[in-house]
Short mmCIF file of C-alpha atoms in Angstrom, two decimals:
data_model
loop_
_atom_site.label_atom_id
_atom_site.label_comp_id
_atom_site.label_asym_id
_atom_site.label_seq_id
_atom_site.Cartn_x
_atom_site.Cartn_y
_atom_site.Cartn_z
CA UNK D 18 52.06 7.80 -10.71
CA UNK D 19 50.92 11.42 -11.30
CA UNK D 20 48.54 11.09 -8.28
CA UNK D 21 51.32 9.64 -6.22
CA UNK D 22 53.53 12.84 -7.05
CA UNK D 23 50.06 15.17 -5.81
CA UNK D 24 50.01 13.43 -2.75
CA UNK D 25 53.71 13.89 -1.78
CA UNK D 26 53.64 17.60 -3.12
CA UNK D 27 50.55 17.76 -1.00
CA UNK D 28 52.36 16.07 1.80
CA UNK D 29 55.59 18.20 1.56
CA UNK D 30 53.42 21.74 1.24
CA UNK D 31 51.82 20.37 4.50
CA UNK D 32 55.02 20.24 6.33
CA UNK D 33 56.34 23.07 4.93
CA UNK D 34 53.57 25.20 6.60
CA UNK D 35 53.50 23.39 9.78
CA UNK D 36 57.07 24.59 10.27
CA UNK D 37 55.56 28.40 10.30
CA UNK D 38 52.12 27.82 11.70
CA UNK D 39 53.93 26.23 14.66
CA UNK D 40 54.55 29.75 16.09
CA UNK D 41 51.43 28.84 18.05
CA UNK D 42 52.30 25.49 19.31
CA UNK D 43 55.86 24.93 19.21
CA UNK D 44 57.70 27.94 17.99
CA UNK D 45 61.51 28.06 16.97
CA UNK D 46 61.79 24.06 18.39
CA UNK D 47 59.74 22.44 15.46
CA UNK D 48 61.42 24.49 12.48
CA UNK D 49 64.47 23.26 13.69
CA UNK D 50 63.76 19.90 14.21
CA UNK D 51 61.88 20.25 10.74
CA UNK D 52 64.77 21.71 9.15
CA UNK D 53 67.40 19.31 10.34
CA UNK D 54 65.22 15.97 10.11
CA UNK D 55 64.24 17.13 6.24
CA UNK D 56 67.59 17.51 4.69
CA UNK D 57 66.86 15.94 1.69
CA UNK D 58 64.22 17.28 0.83
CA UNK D 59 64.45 20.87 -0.38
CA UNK D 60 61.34 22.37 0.02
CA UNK D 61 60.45 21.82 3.23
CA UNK D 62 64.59 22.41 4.54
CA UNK D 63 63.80 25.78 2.71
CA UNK D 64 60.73 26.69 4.49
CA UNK D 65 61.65 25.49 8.00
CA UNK D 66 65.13 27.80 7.64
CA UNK D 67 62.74 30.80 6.79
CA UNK D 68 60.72 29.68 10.02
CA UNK D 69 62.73 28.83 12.06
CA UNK D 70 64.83 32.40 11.50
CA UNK D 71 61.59 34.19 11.31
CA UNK D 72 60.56 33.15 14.94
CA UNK D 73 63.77 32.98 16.70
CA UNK D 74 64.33 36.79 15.64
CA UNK D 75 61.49 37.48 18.38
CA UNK D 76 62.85 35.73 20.36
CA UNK D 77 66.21 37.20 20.55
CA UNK D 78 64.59 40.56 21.15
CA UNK D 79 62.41 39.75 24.09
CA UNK D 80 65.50 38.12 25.57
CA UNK D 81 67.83 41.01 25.06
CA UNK D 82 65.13 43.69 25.97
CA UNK D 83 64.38 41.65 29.23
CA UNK D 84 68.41 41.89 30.31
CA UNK D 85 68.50 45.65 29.46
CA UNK D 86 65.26 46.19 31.54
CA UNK D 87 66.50 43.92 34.19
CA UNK D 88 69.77 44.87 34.67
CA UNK D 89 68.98 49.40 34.39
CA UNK D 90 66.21 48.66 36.86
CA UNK D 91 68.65 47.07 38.87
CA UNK D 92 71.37 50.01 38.69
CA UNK D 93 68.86 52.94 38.52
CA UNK D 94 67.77 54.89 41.27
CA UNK D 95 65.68 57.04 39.13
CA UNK D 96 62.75 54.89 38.42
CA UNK D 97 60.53 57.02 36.97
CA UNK D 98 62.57 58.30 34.12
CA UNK D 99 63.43 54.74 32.45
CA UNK D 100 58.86 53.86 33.32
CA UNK D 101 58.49 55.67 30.11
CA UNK D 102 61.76 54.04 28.19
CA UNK D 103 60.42 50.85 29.15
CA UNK D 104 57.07 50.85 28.37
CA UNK D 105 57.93 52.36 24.64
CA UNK D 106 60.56 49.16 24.16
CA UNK D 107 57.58 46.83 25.32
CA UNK D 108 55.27 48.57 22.13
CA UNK D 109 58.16 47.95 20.10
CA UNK D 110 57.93 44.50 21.22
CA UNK D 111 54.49 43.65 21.01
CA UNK D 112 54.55 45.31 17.24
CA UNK D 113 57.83 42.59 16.62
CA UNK D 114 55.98 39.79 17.82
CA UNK D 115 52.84 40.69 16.07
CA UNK D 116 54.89 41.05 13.11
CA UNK D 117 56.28 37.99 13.21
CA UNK D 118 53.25 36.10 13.64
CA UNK D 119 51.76 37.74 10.66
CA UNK D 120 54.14 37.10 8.33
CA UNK D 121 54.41 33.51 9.89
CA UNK D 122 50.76 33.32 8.89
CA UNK D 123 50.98 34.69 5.52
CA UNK D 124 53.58 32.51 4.89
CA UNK D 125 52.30 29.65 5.61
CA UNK D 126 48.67 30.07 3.53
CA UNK D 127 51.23 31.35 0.65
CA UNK D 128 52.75 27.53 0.90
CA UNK D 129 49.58 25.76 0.80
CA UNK D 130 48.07 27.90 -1.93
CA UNK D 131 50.91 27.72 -4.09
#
């Protein structure tokens, strides 16, 4: 019985970090899927909310900053003034995304050690 219980702790710690290692496969999609499929079971419904949050923030971001970039190029006569603007808010980006990814990491070795 006690090996039983190892295997499905084993099992759920598994899933748990699949939901944030899946930033490289199938990001914000398989937390959710994860998080609604596993309602009853805790642990993993826990961890695939913190995923699926901590990869859809990201997201959002590159979405938004995409519009803003899209729609002052489109209305700005004066290129060369927003160049600079926009290639600061794509650092800021790049430092969100790599952010994300390494906490997604972290995260999910932090599961599987645990």
């Amino acid at each position: 019985m006690n090996n039983n219980n190892s295997e499905t702790s084993t099992s759920l710690k598994l899933m748990a970090a699949l939901s944030y290692i899946s930033y490289f496969f199938l990001p914000v999609i398989f937390p959710l899927i994860l998080w609604i499929v596993a309602s009853d079971r805790p642990f993993v419904k826990k961890h695939a909310k913190r995923a699926f949050w901590s990869q859809l923030f990201p997201v959002i971001w590159v979405l938004v900053l995409a519009i803003v970039i899209g729609l002052y190029g489109a209305f700005n006569t004066y290129s060369i003034s927003w160049g600079w603007m926009s290639i600061t808010l794509i650092a800021v980006t790049c430092v969100i995304v790599l952010t994300s990814l390494i906490y997604n990491v972290a995260c999910a070795i932090r599961v599987l050690i645990d």
